[in-house]
Amino acid sequence: MSQLLRTYGKLLTSVFLAAVLFWALMLILLPQATILERALIAPKRTLDSSAAQTLSRDAATCMAVLKTHEKDDTKTAVDNGGLAIPSMNPGGASGGSAASNGGLAVPSMGGMAVPSMGGMAVPSMGGSAGAVRPYILQCDRANTHKQLSRRSGEPAFLDTAYGLAAMKVDDKAPIAEQMRQAETIRDAAQKLADKLRIDEASQSRFSTDNFRTMIAATKIPLSESAKAAEANTIENKLYGLMGLRFEKDGDVYERLGLTNLTRTLFFAILVTALALVICYPIAFKAALATSERQQIWLMLGLIIPYAIVELMRIYAWTTIIDNHGLINSALMWLGITDSPIAFNRSPGTVFVVIAYTYVLFMVFPMLNVMSTLDRNQIEAARDLGASTPRLHWRVIIPHAKPGIAVGCISTFMLAAGAFSVPRIISRGLQAEWFAQTIYNKFFESQASNVGAAYSLTYTLVCFVLVALFMWAMRTRLKDFARAQ
Amino acid sequence: MHGKDIRLEAVGITYPNGFRAVEPTDLEIRAGEFFSILGPSGCGKTTILRTISGFVNPSEGRVLIGGEDMAGRNPDQRPTALIFQNLALFPLMSVRDNVAFGLEARGVSRRERHARAEELLDLVALGDQAAKKPTELSGGQRQRVAIARALAVEPSVLLLDEPLSALDLKLRQHMRAELRAIQEKTGVTFLYITHDQSEALAMSDRIAVMNKGRIEQVGPCDEVYSDPRTAFAASFVGEVNMFPGTIKSVIPDMALVETALGTFTARNPRGLKVGDATYLFVRPETMRPAPQPGDNIVPVRFERRDLEGAFVTLHMRAENGMELAAQLSNDGGALNPAAITQLGFTPEAAIALPEGQLARTGREEMAAQ
Amino acid sequence: MKSDRILSIYTLAFLAFMFAPLLLMIVASFNNISPPSVTEWHGFTTKWYRFFWMPDSQLAADPVLRTLDRGRFIGCFGNSMFVAGIVVPLSLLLGLAGAIMLTRWSSKANGLLWWVLLSPILAPGVVLGLSALVFWARLGVGAGLYTIIMAQVTFIAGYPMLVLMARLQRQPIELEEAARDLGASPLRSFLRITLPFLAPALFSSAVVAFLASMENYNTTMFAKGGSCTFATEIGAMARNPNGHPPVINAVGTAIIVITVAAALAHALMKRREEKAK
């Protein structure tokens, strides 16, 4: 530090120091720490206090709806201000249960509590016989015998767990009585919710639930014939070997989060290996095996596709692989196929386009390091009688090793983190890459805490792989500066 | 311009990693003198230079220039100018801007500093090169730009860190004379750092021989060459033949030294006593193939003759396998070296010094690299 | 000799593979059909280019173009320029500071700093966008252009850092010392000696940072919230179930032309420099 101060003085040194601290803390370390915090906090709605809070809110809504209903009691209750809609099919077979409501009420997912519909009463397709009030979901849910979210899967209920009286809104009682019942439930549940929230605040807020969700096995509904067919694919056999897919009681389970991660990493490694094989001769040619005049043009030929906006390189492929694209037209013209093949649905296409998009990230680090090799060394080796393979193995590859390592790491990380390619090429039509999974968890299914756990795991796994690779290749981080 | 004197008082330097670069050292360099510090690489001489110029803070002791304590003064606040080993000319500036840079930093107007720069470029005979970039100049010209740039800030002390080491032999010899002339013309104190003993001997008024963070000897060039005080000084400055031995008897100023090749008479300037282990040093140019009466005599056989121009070096081998060298003026091949069977040297040409570390020989140097 | 031949042919094949999709894209940009096609020629047109400046009446008459929101497209492009306008200088500052700390600060923590500052370049882009979003939301800053800027700077600053570091390592430290020794203050020595020395590297890393900011999709998608940039808007057009409009091809062709021109200019400049030496 004293050397820095001496060279740059107080002013500049403090500017540099502040900039680096801002970068390291505000942009790198603290954001990751926030992700860790997010990943360790269980989503709010699984807490017992929120179950009690939901109950209280349901009871309150029930009361409010009953009140409007009471006013319009004499009418046929066609229009209740949009809040509660009477049953369309009185006397129908359905018992008014949420499960048969044609998808209007959301069923419980993976052991989570039934989400509240935000105070909206949802109409039923069939009311129960003999009820005084029309079907109101919130009144049915205003029951203290409410199931709680438990990881173990053992049933637990609000009334038994916290000594609450078993209460519900009796749909056969007079409306006024029902409103009184709802009010009692509302107050009791609110009191319990407040108490639980205080208790929960003093407990640790952290849990590993989100990570468990990620590795949890999901039942795959399959017919017997589909099961037999699917069990025979290589992919599924490999998952079976890794314990990511298994059969229990005749049902197939798969750890979807992990198989997704594994598939992404596998494809990324494959892209990297392919890019290495493709690019080594190119880098060698451009760096060492061409005249100076040719080199300028060759470099231009490599730089231009490298510099063109990534998205455009991806879009360029759509004219080739579309249903009316180049390949399909060629195949149909040749009579090989009658109807277009949906290439954009195939993981193979995403693979090829990822390889195309990121292959040049392999060329440049190799090329840069290779071109620092003194060409005299090649001539000396040839002069001493080295064959071409020996020349590469003993002279060029050892020299280019840092560049090879940097190229592999860059390509791997880009391929593993690929998001734009699958999103644009497949238009969401095929198996997700891991980055897409994170996106969906975060923005499309509102499971952001689980998404944070996914993101963190993903980062760590990638970094561990890179660190292992660097250790195996004896590469140091400083080589990144050399290879640029 | 007037030179100032430099005084180091018990200056010791330890690097942050714990390496002791300079042991506590006292040194006085007189105002207006050409002083050289001579030593092998890693001996601490560059550290001393950087301490005087202010890039390194001494861990102990103090540095005074012209009687003023330099503690707490940054390089830009000291009356010194440093010429770096790689010259450190600013590659993007013209030669004129390079020379004027120090004045620019002092806020001198553009016209004035350019006039001054051209004056100095004339002094180093580069008046017509002012508009060029340093990379367009030859090695010797770059050298002179660096000198002009350093002189432009009118320093009292010019510090030179082996600036000639990148030049070839002819140019180096020419630049020695030029440096000496500039020093005499300006009267600035020159402190010159080098590992090349001939460079130091050729230019300096006085030299200091340094080894392992310690100054072994300070004195005028002739004195250091002919009256070395330590085994290191004797072996580092110039070529020597060395005989390990013990003091057999002592007579005033002289001693009898018993060695594996016989007993020799030698000067004893350090007052060694009977029984002391000693190294006996003899310069090759004092070895003669035809010994005179009173000479110490070593029986040898001829090994090799190297013609080096004005003189000839004969490499001989003694009975016990020790290699000895004798330097003779070139006689055009009149002498048949194979006929030589003994070498002689006078007692005055031999000097007995306390046993101690020696400078590395060429072969050791090679093994170390 | 024979192996040289094979290598040359292989290289040409590789270049063909790299350029073929781009050429097809250019061809399709002049074909009067949407979604873009190169197999069915429906006549030459420049309307996919003229989309950006044709009058509204003409726009409304075209069945494909009238479904596109030109104003939004241009607005998003403006957002991108704004974002890049902040990301580039900020990245240069952070990159310069990082490069100086890593090359000129000798300390045991130096190795750790290497890992921290280089990790964003290594990390998957989506993770950076996501963490910026979550972190700034925690501090009460909603997702938008601000979070896009922060997320982009996180990794883009790494590029100038690497380039400047390579350059700084080539600058002998004696240059700065010489300036100080001649009486320059630290600030003057930095501005007069180090900065001019770094200028070419600063310029080229500014170009790289600008391109990286403009084209970034993965990170931006996660951090953007309700706002949009050029890249996310282009990406959004892919989700059109009928295939994307050839306007994208027109934009792509323009980008290709600009890139080729810039690369050529760069190569020619370099050649002239070398000749001058």
PDB file of C-alpha atoms in Angstrom, chain A residues 30-39 41 438 442-443 448-449 451-453 455, chain C residues 126-143 147 151 222-223:
ATOM      1  CA  LEU A  30     -22.869  -8.300  -1.524  1.00  0.00           C
ATOM      2  CA  PRO A  31     -25.233  -9.194  -4.388  1.00  0.00           C
ATOM      3  CA  GLN A  32     -24.158 -12.826  -4.098  1.00  0.00           C
ATOM      4  CA  ALA A  33     -24.633 -12.609  -0.335  1.00  0.00           C
ATOM      5  CA  THR A  34     -28.172 -11.318  -0.924  1.00  0.00           C
ATOM      6  CA  ILE A  35     -28.828 -14.234  -3.246  1.00  0.00           C
ATOM      7  CA  LEU A  36     -27.603 -16.577  -0.518  1.00  0.00           C
ATOM      8  CA  GLU A  37     -29.902 -14.901   1.980  1.00  0.00           C
ATOM      9  CA  ARG A  38     -32.811 -15.163  -0.422  1.00  0.00           C
ATOM     10  CA  ALA A  39     -32.058 -18.820  -1.053  1.00  0.00           C
ATOM     11  CA  ILE A  41     -35.359 -17.907   3.451  1.00  0.00           C
ATOM     12  CA  ILE A 438     -33.879 -20.029 -13.224  1.00  0.00           C
ATOM     13  CA  PHE A 442     -37.967 -16.220 -10.876  1.00  0.00           C
ATOM     14  CA  PHE A 443     -40.272 -14.444 -13.250  1.00  0.00           C
ATOM     15  CA  SER A 448     -38.061 -16.493  -6.497  1.00  0.00           C
ATOM     16  CA  ASN A 449     -36.555 -17.956  -3.340  1.00  0.00           C
ATOM     17  CA  GLY A 451     -34.860 -19.525  -8.046  1.00  0.00           C
ATOM     18  CA  ALA A 452     -32.204 -17.931  -5.838  1.00  0.00           C
ATOM     19  CA  ALA A 453     -31.236 -21.369  -4.554  1.00  0.00           C
ATOM     20  CA  SER A 455     -28.859 -19.629  -9.143  1.00  0.00           C
TER      21      SER A 455
ATOM     22  CA  VAL C 126     -27.873 -14.769 -15.885  1.00  0.00           C
ATOM     23  CA  VAL C 127     -26.558 -15.067 -12.334  1.00  0.00           C
ATOM     24  CA  LEU C 128     -25.129 -11.530 -12.456  1.00  0.00           C
ATOM     25  CA  GLY C 129     -28.385 -10.058 -13.648  1.00  0.00           C
ATOM     26  CA  LEU C 130     -30.331 -11.916 -11.025  1.00  0.00           C
ATOM     27  CA  SER C 131     -28.055 -10.959  -8.134  1.00  0.00           C
ATOM     28  CA  ALA C 132     -28.078  -7.286  -9.141  1.00  0.00           C
ATOM     29  CA  LEU C 133     -31.867  -7.377  -9.265  1.00  0.00           C
ATOM     30  CA  VAL C 134     -32.219  -8.994  -5.839  1.00  0.00           C
ATOM     31  CA  PHE C 135     -29.493  -6.901  -4.199  1.00  0.00           C
ATOM     32  CA  TRP C 136     -30.764  -3.517  -5.347  1.00  0.00           C
ATOM     33  CA  ALA C 137     -34.346  -4.508  -4.602  1.00  0.00           C
ATOM     34  CA  ARG C 138     -33.174  -5.205  -1.062  1.00  0.00           C
ATOM     35  CA  LEU C 139     -31.788  -1.662  -0.922  1.00  0.00           C
ATOM     36  CA  GLY C 140     -35.106  -0.369  -2.199  1.00  0.00           C
ATOM     37  CA  VAL C 141     -34.110   0.254  -5.824  1.00  0.00           C
ATOM     38  CA  GLY C 142     -36.585  -1.178  -8.293  1.00  0.00           C
ATOM     39  CA  ALA C 143     -35.560  -3.036 -11.418  1.00  0.00           C
ATOM     40  CA  THR C 147     -30.135  -2.269 -12.259  1.00  0.00           C
ATOM     41  CA  ALA C 151     -25.427  -5.673 -13.577  1.00  0.00           C
ATOM     42  CA  PHE C 222     -32.780 -10.688 -15.607  1.00  0.00           C
ATOM     43  CA  ALA C 223     -32.118  -7.164 -14.412  1.00  0.00           C
TER      44      ALA C 223
END
